[in-house]
PDB file of C-alpha atoms in Angstrom:
ATOM      1  CA  MET K   1     102.229 134.767 110.749  1.00  0.00           C
ATOM      2  CA  ARG K   2     103.150 132.879 113.941  1.00  0.00           C
ATOM      3  CA  ALA K   3     101.768 135.697 116.065  1.00  0.00           C
ATOM      4  CA  ALA K   4      98.452 135.547 114.219  1.00  0.00           C
ATOM      5  CA  ILE K   5      98.209 131.783 114.723  1.00  0.00           C
ATOM      6  CA  ALA K   6      99.145 132.141 118.393  1.00  0.00           C
ATOM      7  CA  ARG K   7      96.459 134.811 118.887  1.00  0.00           C
ATOM      8  CA  THR K   8      93.860 132.624 117.184  1.00  0.00           C
ATOM      9  CA  VAL K   9      94.731 129.553 119.244  1.00  0.00           C
ATOM     10  CA  THR K  10      94.844 131.570 122.461  1.00  0.00           C
ATOM     11  CA  GLY K  11      91.500 133.132 121.591  1.00  0.00           C
ATOM     12  CA  LEU K  12      89.966 129.704 121.072  1.00  0.00           C
ATOM     13  CA  ILE K  13      91.399 128.293 124.285  1.00  0.00           C
ATOM     14  CA  THR K  14      90.190 131.231 126.378  1.00  0.00           C
ATOM     15  CA  SER K  15      86.887 131.655 124.553  1.00  0.00           C
ATOM     16  CA  PRO K  16      83.944 132.129 126.925  1.00  0.00           C
ATOM     17  CA  ARG K  17      81.784 130.134 124.524  1.00  0.00           C
ATOM     18  CA  LEU K  18      84.178 127.188 124.558  1.00  0.00           C
ATOM     19  CA  ARG K  19      84.496 127.389 128.353  1.00  0.00           C
ATOM     20  CA  GLU K  20      80.691 127.327 128.720  1.00  0.00           C
ATOM     21  CA  ALA K  21      80.397 124.405 126.298  1.00  0.00           C
ATOM     22  CA  LYS K  22      82.955 122.432 128.330  1.00  0.00           C
ATOM     23  CA  ARG K  23      81.156 123.246 131.572  1.00  0.00           C
ATOM     24  CA  SER K  24      77.825 122.181 130.116  1.00  0.00           C
ATOM     25  CA  MET K  25      79.273 118.891 128.881  1.00  0.00           C
ATOM     26  CA  ARG K  26      80.847 118.136 132.272  1.00  0.00           C
ATOM     27  CA  ALA K  27      77.613 119.060 134.077  1.00  0.00           C
ATOM     28  CA  ALA K  28      75.586 116.800 131.773  1.00  0.00           C
ATOM     29  CA  ALA K  29      78.006 113.905 132.345  1.00  0.00           C
ATOM     30  CA  ARG K  30      77.813 114.487 136.102  1.00  0.00           C
ATOM     31  CA  ARG K  31      74.006 114.471 136.010  1.00  0.00           C
ATOM     32  CA  VAL K  32      73.967 111.243 133.960  1.00  0.00           C
ATOM     33  CA  ARG K  33      76.157 109.614 136.629  1.00  0.00           C
ATOM     34  CA  GLY K  34      73.799 110.943 139.310  1.00  0.00           C
ATOM     35  CA  ARG K  35      76.523 112.897 141.113  1.00  0.00           C
ATOM     36  CA  PRO K  36      76.085 116.272 142.815  1.00  0.00           C
ATOM     37  CA  PRO K  37      78.321 119.190 141.847  1.00  0.00           C
ATOM     38  CA  LEU K  38      81.811 118.902 143.360  1.00  0.00           C
ATOM     39  CA  VAL K  39      83.310 121.834 145.256  1.00  0.00           C
ATOM     40  CA  HIS K  40      86.971 121.786 146.286  1.00  0.00           C
ATOM     41  CA  PHE K  41      87.876 123.813 149.382  1.00  0.00           C
ATOM     42  CA  PHE K  42      91.579 124.545 149.761  1.00  0.00           C
ATOM     43  CA  HIS K  43      92.101 125.254 153.446  1.00  0.00           C
ATOM     44  CA  GLN K  44      95.104 127.105 154.815  1.00  0.00           C
ATOM     45  CA  PRO K  45      94.936 126.692 158.613  1.00  0.00           C
ATOM     46  CA  ASP K  46      96.672 129.981 159.421  1.00  0.00           C
ATOM     47  CA  ASP K  47      94.645 132.046 156.945  1.00  0.00           C
ATOM     48  CA  PRO K  48      91.879 134.147 158.528  1.00  0.00           C
ATOM     49  CA  HIS K  49      89.694 133.879 155.431  1.00  0.00           C
ATOM     50  CA  SER K  50      89.879 130.071 155.563  1.00  0.00           C
ATOM     51  CA  HIS K  51      88.642 130.254 159.152  1.00  0.00           C
ATOM     52  CA  LEU K  52      85.648 132.323 158.063  1.00  0.00           C
ATOM     53  CA  LEU K  53      84.850 130.041 155.165  1.00  0.00           C
ATOM     54  CA  LEU K  54      84.940 126.971 157.417  1.00  0.00           C
ATOM     55  CA  GLN K  55      82.051 128.511 159.323  1.00  0.00           C
ATOM     56  CA  ALA K  56      79.982 129.162 156.188  1.00  0.00           C
ATOM     57  CA  LEU K  57      80.630 125.869 154.367  1.00  0.00           C
ATOM     58  CA  PRO K  58      78.193 123.615 156.273  1.00  0.00           C
ATOM     59  CA  GLU K  59      75.219 125.790 155.331  1.00  0.00           C
ATOM     60  CA  PHE K  60      76.527 126.220 151.777  1.00  0.00           C
ATOM     61  CA  ALA K  61      76.933 122.455 151.318  1.00  0.00           C
ATOM     62  CA  SER K  62      73.451 121.691 152.634  1.00  0.00           C
ATOM     63  CA  ARG K  63      71.718 124.551 150.818  1.00  0.00           C
ATOM     64  CA  TYR K  64      73.176 123.709 147.426  1.00  0.00           C
ATOM     65  CA  ALA K  65      73.462 119.909 147.783  1.00  0.00           C
ATOM     66  CA  VAL K  66      77.079 119.753 146.675  1.00  0.00           C
ATOM     67  CA  GLU K  67      79.832 117.272 147.364  1.00  0.00           C
ATOM     68  CA  LEU K  68      82.568 119.044 149.252  1.00  0.00           C
ATOM     69  CA  ARG K  69      86.228 118.020 149.284  1.00  0.00           C
ATOM     70  CA  VAL K  70      88.698 119.613 151.655  1.00  0.00           C
ATOM     71  CA  HIS K  71      92.377 119.951 150.766  1.00  0.00           C
ATOM     72  CA  LEU K  72      95.167 121.490 152.814  1.00  0.00           C
ATOM     73  CA  ALA K  73      96.889 124.402 151.112  1.00  0.00           C
ATOM     74  CA  PRO K  74     100.231 125.988 151.924  1.00  0.00           C
ATOM     75  CA  PRO K  75     100.633 129.760 152.220  1.00  0.00           C
ATOM     76  CA  PRO K  76     101.185 131.551 148.911  1.00  0.00           C
ATOM     77  CA  GLY K  77     104.757 131.783 147.687  1.00  0.00           C
ATOM     78  CA  ASP K  78     106.817 134.940 147.923  1.00  0.00           C
ATOM     79  CA  SER K  79     106.276 135.661 144.225  1.00  0.00           C
ATOM     80  CA  VAL K  80     102.575 136.305 144.874  1.00  0.00           C
ATOM     81  CA  ALA K  81     102.940 137.634 148.423  1.00  0.00           C
ATOM     82  CA  PRO K  82     106.012 139.868 148.307  1.00  0.00           C
ATOM     83  CA  ASP K  83     105.005 141.951 151.346  1.00  0.00           C
ATOM     84  CA  ARG K  84     103.980 139.076 153.608  1.00  0.00           C
ATOM     85  CA  PRO K  85     103.898 140.971 156.941  1.00  0.00           C
ATOM     86  CA  ARG K  86     101.433 143.517 155.579  1.00  0.00           C
ATOM     87  CA  LEU K  87      99.422 140.833 153.788  1.00  0.00           C
ATOM     88  CA  LEU K  88      99.031 138.958 157.076  1.00  0.00           C
ATOM     89  CA  GLU K  89      98.042 142.132 158.910  1.00  0.00           C
ATOM     90  CA  TRP K  90      95.505 143.111 156.243  1.00  0.00           C
ATOM     91  CA  SER K  91      94.107 139.569 156.140  1.00  0.00           C
ATOM     92  CA  ARG K  92      93.431 139.638 159.879  1.00  0.00           C
ATOM     93  CA  ARG K  93      91.874 143.103 159.684  1.00  0.00           C
ATOM     94  CA  ASP K  94      89.757 142.123 156.666  1.00  0.00           C
ATOM     95  CA  ALA K  95      88.604 138.897 158.334  1.00  0.00           C
ATOM     96  CA  ALA K  96      87.605 140.804 161.481  1.00  0.00           C
ATOM     97  CA  ASP K  97      85.572 143.250 159.378  1.00  0.00           C
ATOM     98  CA  LEU K  98      83.946 140.435 157.393  1.00  0.00           C
ATOM     99  CA  ALA K  99      83.140 138.500 160.559  1.00  0.00           C
ATOM    100  CA  ALA K 100      81.497 141.548 162.118  1.00  0.00           C
ATOM    101  CA  ALA K 101      79.454 142.188 158.972  1.00  0.00           C
ATOM    102  CA  THR K 102      78.314 138.580 158.491  1.00  0.00           C
ATOM    103  CA  GLY K 103      77.900 137.314 162.039  1.00  0.00           C
ATOM    104  CA  LEU K 104      80.795 134.891 161.743  1.00  0.00           C
ATOM    105  CA  GLU K 105      83.414 134.427 164.450  1.00  0.00           C
ATOM    106  CA  PHE K 106      86.946 135.739 164.221  1.00  0.00           C
ATOM    107  CA  ASP K 107      89.003 136.649 167.271  1.00  0.00           C
ATOM    108  CA  ASP K 108      92.131 138.469 166.138  1.00  0.00           C
ATOM    109  CA  PRO K 109      94.995 137.904 168.576  1.00  0.00           C
ATOM    110  CA  GLY K 110      96.855 140.825 166.964  1.00  0.00           C
ATOM    111  CA  ARG K 111      99.514 138.620 165.415  1.00  0.00           C
ATOM    112  CA  PRO K 112      99.716 135.588 163.127  1.00  0.00           C
ATOM    113  CA  PRO K 113      99.829 132.169 164.806  1.00  0.00           C
ATOM    114  CA  ASP K 114     103.321 130.892 165.506  1.00  0.00           C
ATOM    115  CA  SER K 115     104.789 128.323 163.130  1.00  0.00           C
ATOM    116  CA  SER K 116     104.776 125.465 165.658  1.00  0.00           C
ATOM    117  CA  ALA K 117     101.025 125.908 166.228  1.00  0.00           C
ATOM    118  CA  VAL K 118     100.450 125.936 162.464  1.00  0.00           C
ATOM    119  CA  GLY K 119     102.497 122.734 162.149  1.00  0.00           C
ATOM    120  CA  LEU K 120     100.389 121.035 164.812  1.00  0.00           C
ATOM    121  CA  ALA K 121      97.202 122.245 163.113  1.00  0.00           C
ATOM    122  CA  ASN K 122      98.377 120.843 159.786  1.00  0.00           C
ATOM    123  CA  GLN K 123      99.146 117.455 161.375  1.00  0.00           C
ATOM    124  CA  ALA K 124      95.739 117.324 163.030  1.00  0.00           C
ATOM    125  CA  LEU K 125      94.005 118.299 159.788  1.00  0.00           C
ATOM    126  CA  VAL K 126      95.862 115.651 157.793  1.00  0.00           C
ATOM    127  CA  GLY K 127      94.556 113.105 160.301  1.00  0.00           C
ATOM    128  CA  LEU K 128      91.000 114.398 160.012  1.00  0.00           C
ATOM    129  CA  ILE K 129      91.047 114.426 156.222  1.00  0.00           C
ATOM    130  CA  SER K 130      92.622 110.985 155.897  1.00  0.00           C
ATOM    131  CA  ARG K 131      90.144 109.469 158.360  1.00  0.00           C
ATOM    132  CA  GLY K 132      87.254 110.334 156.055  1.00  0.00           C
ATOM    133  CA  GLY K 133      83.719 110.240 157.382  1.00  0.00           C
ATOM    134  CA  PRO K 134      80.924 112.780 157.078  1.00  0.00           C
ATOM    135  CA  ILE K 135      81.976 116.178 155.776  1.00  0.00           C
ATOM    136  CA  GLU K 136      80.135 117.852 158.669  1.00  0.00           C
ATOM    137  CA  ASN K 137      82.506 116.145 161.128  1.00  0.00           C
ATOM    138  CA  LEU K 138      85.538 117.204 159.109  1.00  0.00           C
ATOM    139  CA  LEU K 139      84.393 120.833 158.969  1.00  0.00           C
ATOM    140  CA  ALA K 140      83.572 120.903 162.683  1.00  0.00           C
ATOM    141  CA  GLY K 141      86.943 119.367 163.534  1.00  0.00           C
ATOM    142  CA  ALA K 142      88.790 121.793 161.268  1.00  0.00           C
ATOM    143  CA  LEU K 143      86.948 124.707 162.873  1.00  0.00           C
ATOM    144  CA  ALA K 144      87.859 123.474 166.366  1.00  0.00           C
ATOM    145  CA  ILE K 145      91.497 123.209 165.287  1.00  0.00           C
ATOM    146  CA  GLY K 146      91.346 126.737 163.883  1.00  0.00           C
ATOM    147  CA  ARG K 147      89.927 128.106 167.112  1.00  0.00           C
ATOM    148  CA  ALA K 148      92.678 126.425 169.112  1.00  0.00           C
TER     149      ALA K 148
END
């Protein structure tokens, strides 16, 4: 009996219909308040894919008239990245392929950035994010930090 109730509740919670209804209600409330859609970007400074996305976000934000919020993200934990050296290698290779295919910039140094450089990048990004200002300036600054 408990299993049947659990399945029913789980089915309701994960229902695509319920999810769509919630999204529609939140979108309607946002429109009533006159706010654009909000997109959260979780940036990991030493992640090659984050570097690529930084380059695409300005056009995305202007094309779709969204509010963009940038958050710093740590690397994934060992439980979701058990073979970290290979994950890092594949990420760099994948980012290089994506950059070549999309016209974005990614110069692979052949190794991940060292931890002290990542620490400095994080400090600089915290300063940029906390300073506020136009999102274009934040994205440009974050991209410059990533290139460095």
